[in-house]
PDB file of C-alpha atoms in Angstrom:
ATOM      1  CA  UNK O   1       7.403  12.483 -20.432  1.00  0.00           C
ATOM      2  CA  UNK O   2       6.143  10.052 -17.780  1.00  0.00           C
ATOM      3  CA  UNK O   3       2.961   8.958 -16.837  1.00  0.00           C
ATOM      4  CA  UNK O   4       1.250   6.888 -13.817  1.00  0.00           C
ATOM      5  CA  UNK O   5      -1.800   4.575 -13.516  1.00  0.00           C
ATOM      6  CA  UNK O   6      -2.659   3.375 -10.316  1.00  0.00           C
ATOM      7  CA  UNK O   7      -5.501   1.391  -8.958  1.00  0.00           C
ATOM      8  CA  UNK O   8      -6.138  -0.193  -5.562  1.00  0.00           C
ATOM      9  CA  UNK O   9      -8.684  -2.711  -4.604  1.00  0.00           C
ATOM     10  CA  UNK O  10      -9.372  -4.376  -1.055  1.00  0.00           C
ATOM     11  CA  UNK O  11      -9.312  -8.065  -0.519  1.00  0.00           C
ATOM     12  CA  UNK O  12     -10.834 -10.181   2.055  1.00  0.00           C
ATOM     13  CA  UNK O  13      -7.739 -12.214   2.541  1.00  0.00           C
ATOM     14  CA  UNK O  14      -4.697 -12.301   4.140  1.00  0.00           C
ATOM     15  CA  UNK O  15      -1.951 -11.422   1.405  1.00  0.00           C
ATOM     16  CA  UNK O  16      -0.253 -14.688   1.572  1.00  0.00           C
ATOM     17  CA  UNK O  17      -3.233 -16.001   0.103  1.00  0.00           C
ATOM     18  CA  UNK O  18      -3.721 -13.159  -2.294  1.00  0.00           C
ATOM     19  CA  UNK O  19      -0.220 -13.877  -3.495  1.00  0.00           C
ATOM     20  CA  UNK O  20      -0.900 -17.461  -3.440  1.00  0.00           C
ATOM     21  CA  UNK O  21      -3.512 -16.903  -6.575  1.00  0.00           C
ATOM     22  CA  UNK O  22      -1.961 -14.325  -7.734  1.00  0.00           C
ATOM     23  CA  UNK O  23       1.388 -16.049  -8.645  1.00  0.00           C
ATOM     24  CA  UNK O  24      -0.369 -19.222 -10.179  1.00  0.00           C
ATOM     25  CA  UNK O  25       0.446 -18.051 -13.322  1.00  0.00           C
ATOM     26  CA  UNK O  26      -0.601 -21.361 -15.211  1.00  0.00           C
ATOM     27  CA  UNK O  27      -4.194 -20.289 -13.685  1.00  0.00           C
ATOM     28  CA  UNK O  28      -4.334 -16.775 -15.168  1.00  0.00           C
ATOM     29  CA  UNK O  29      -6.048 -18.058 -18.791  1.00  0.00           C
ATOM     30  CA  UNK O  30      -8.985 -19.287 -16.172  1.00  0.00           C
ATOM     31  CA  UNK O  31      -9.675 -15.936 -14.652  1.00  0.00           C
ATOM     32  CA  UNK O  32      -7.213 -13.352 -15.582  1.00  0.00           C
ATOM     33  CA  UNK O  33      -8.653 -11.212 -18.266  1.00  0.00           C
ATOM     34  CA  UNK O  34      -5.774  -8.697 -18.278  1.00  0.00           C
ATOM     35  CA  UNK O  35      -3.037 -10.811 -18.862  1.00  0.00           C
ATOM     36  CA  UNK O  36      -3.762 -13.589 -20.690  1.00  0.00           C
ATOM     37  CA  UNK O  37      -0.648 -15.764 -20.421  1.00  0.00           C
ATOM     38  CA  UNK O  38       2.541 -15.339 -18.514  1.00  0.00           C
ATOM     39  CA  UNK O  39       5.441 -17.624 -18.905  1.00  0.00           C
ATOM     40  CA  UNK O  40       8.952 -17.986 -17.587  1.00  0.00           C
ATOM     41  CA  UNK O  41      10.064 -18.423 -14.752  1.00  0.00           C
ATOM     42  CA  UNK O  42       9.299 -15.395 -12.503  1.00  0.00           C
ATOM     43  CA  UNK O  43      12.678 -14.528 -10.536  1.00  0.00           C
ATOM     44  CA  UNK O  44      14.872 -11.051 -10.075  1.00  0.00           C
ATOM     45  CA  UNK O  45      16.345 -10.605 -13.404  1.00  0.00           C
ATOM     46  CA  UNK O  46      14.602 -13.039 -15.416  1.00  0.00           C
ATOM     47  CA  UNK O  47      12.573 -12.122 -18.398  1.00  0.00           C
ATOM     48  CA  UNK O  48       9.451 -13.308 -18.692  1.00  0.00           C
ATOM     49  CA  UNK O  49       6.836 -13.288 -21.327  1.00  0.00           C
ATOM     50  CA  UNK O  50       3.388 -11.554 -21.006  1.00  0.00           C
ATOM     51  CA  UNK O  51       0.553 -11.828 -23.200  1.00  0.00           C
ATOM     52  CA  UNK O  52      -1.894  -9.150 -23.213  1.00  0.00           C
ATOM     53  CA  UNK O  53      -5.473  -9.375 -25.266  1.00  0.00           C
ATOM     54  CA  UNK O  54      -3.962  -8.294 -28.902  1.00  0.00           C
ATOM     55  CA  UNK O  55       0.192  -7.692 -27.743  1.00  0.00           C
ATOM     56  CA  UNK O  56       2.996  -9.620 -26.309  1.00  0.00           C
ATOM     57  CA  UNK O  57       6.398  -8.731 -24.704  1.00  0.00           C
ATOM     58  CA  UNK O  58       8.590  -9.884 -22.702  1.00  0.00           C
ATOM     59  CA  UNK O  59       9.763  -7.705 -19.858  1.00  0.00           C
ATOM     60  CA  UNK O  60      12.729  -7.940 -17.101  1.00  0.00           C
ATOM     61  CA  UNK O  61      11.544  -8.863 -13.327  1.00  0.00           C
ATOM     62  CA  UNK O  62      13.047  -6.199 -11.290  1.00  0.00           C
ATOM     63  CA  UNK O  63      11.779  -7.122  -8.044  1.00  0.00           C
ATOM     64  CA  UNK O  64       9.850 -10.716  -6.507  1.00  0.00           C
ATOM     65  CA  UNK O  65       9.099 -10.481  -3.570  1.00  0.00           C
ATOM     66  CA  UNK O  66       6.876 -13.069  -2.138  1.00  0.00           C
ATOM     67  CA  UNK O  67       3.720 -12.111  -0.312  1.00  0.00           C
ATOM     68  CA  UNK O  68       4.306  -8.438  -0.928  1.00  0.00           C
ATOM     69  CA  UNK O  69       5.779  -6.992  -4.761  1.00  0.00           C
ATOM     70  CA  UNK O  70       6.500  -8.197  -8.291  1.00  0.00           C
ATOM     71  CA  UNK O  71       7.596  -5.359 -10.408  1.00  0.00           C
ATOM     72  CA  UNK O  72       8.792  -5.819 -14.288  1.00  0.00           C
ATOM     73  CA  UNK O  73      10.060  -3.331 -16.962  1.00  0.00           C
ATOM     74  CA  UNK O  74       9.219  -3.674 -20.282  1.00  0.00           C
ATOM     75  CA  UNK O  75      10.255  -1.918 -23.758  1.00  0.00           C
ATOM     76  CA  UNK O  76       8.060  -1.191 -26.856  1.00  0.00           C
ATOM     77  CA  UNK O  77      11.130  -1.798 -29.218  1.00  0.00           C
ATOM     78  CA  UNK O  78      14.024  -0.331 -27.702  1.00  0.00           C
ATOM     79  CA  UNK O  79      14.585   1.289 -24.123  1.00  0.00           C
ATOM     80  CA  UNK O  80      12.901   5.122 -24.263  1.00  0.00           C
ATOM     81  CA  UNK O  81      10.881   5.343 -26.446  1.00  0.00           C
ATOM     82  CA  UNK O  82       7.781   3.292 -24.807  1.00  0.00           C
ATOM     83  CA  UNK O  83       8.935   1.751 -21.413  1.00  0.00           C
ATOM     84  CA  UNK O  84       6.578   0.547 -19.044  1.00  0.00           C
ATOM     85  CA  UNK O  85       7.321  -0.676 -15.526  1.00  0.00           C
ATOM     86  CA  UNK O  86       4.586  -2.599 -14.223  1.00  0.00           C
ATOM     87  CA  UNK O  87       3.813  -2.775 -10.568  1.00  0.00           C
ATOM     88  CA  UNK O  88       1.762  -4.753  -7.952  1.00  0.00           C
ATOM     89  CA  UNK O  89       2.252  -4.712  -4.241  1.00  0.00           C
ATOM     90  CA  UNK O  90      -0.082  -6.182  -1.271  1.00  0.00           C
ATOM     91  CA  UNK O  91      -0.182  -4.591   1.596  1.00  0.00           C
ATOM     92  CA  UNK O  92      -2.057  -6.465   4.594  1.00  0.00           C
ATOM     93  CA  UNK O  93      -3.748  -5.065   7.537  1.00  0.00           C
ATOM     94  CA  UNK O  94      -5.709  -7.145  10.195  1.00  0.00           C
ATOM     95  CA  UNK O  95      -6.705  -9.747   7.858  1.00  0.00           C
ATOM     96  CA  UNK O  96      -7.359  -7.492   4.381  1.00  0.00           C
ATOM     97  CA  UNK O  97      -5.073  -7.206   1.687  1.00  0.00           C
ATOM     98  CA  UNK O  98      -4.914  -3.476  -0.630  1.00  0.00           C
ATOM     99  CA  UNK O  99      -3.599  -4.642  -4.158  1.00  0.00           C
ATOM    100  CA  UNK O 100      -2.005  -2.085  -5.670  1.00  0.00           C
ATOM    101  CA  UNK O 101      -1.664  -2.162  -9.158  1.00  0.00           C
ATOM    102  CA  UNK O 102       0.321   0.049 -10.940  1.00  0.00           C
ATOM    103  CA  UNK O 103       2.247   0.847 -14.243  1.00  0.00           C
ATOM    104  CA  UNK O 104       4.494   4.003 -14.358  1.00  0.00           C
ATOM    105  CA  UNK O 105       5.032   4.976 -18.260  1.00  0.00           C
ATOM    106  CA  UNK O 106       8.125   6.705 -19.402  1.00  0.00           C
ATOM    107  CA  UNK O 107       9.374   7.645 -22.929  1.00  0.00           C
ATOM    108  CA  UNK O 108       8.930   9.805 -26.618  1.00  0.00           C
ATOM    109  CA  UNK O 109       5.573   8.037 -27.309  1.00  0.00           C
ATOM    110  CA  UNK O 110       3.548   8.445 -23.883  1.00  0.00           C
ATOM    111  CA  UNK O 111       2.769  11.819 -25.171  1.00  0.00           C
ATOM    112  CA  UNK O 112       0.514  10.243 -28.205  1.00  0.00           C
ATOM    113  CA  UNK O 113      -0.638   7.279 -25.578  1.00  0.00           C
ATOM    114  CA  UNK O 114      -1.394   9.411 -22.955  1.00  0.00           C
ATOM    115  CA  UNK O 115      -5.542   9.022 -23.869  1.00  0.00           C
ATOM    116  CA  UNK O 116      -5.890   6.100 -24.221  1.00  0.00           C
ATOM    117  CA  UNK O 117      -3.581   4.817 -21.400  1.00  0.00           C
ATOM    118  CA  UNK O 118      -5.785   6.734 -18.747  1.00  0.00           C
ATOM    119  CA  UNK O 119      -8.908   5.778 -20.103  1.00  0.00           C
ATOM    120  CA  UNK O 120      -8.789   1.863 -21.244  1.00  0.00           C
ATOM    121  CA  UNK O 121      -5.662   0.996 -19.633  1.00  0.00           C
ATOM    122  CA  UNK O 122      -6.924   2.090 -16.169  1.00  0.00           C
ATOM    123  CA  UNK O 123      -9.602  -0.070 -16.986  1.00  0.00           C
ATOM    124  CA  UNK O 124      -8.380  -3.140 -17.696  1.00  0.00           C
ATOM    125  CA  UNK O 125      -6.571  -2.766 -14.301  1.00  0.00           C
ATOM    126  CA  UNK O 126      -9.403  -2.454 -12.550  1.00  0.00           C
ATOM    127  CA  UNK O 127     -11.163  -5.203 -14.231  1.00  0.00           C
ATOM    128  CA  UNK O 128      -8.236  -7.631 -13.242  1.00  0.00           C
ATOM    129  CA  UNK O 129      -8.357  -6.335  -9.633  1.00  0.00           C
ATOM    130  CA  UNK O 130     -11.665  -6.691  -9.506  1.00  0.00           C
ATOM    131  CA  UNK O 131     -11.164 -10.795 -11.039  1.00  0.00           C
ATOM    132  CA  UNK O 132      -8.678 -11.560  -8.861  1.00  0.00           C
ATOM    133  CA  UNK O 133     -10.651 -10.594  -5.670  1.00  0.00           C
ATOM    134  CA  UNK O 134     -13.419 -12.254  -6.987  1.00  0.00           C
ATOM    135  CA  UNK O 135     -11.357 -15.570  -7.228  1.00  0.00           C
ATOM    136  CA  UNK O 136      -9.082 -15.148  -4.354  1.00  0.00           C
ATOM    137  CA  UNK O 137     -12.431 -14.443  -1.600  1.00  0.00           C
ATOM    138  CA  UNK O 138     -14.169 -17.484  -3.589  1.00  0.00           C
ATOM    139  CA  UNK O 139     -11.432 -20.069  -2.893  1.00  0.00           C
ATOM    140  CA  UNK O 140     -10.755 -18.364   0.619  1.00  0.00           C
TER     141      UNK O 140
END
């Protein structure tokens, strides 16, 4: 079974800015209240480690590209039974950047996650979308 969370938010920025904050990584404990900590070094193939409020892991970067997409797969012990490959793209248009943040869910367990993926997952999306605008329009 697969599942998909997707949220959007609009940003009064150009998305080389938005990426600007959104790749200082060493900033996220200041504002970031998604993802707590990320460390490694964030480049196709590379795994990376991501600390979420109560759970790490430590995912593979798929894709980096700069200004517009980092997308990263991660595992919940071994590949199918939780896998999660997280999403965010920017998308400009005369000036405003859409951040799209996304997770698609694959695996034997989404079933019994489903719940509480669309309700607090969704969320806590939303809540970093809505933190990183904040900061990105306050330092624009």
């Amino acid at each position: 079974m697969s599942l998909e969370i997707k949220t959007t938010i609009e940003i009064n920025a150009s998305s080389g800015k938005v990426w600007q904050v959104f790749t200082d990584f060493d900033s996220y404990p200041k504002w970031n209240p998604f993802i707590k900590k990320l460390i490694g070094n964030v480049e196709e193939g590379a795994t990376i480690e991501i600390q979420l409020p109560g759970m790490t892991f430590k995912p593979n970067v798929q894709v980096y590209r700069k200004n517009s997409e980092l997308k990263w797969l991660g595992h919940l012990l071994f590949k199918g039974l939780f896998d999660g490959q997280h999403r965010f793209q920017l998308i400009e248009k005369e000036g405003v950047t859409t951040f799209v943040h996304s997770e698609k869910f694959n695996g034997i367990l989404v079933p019994l996650f489903k719940k509480k993926l669309i309700s607090e997952t969704k969320l806590e999306f939303e809540e970093m979308n809505r933190a990183l605008k904040k900061r990105v329009e306050v330092t624009a």
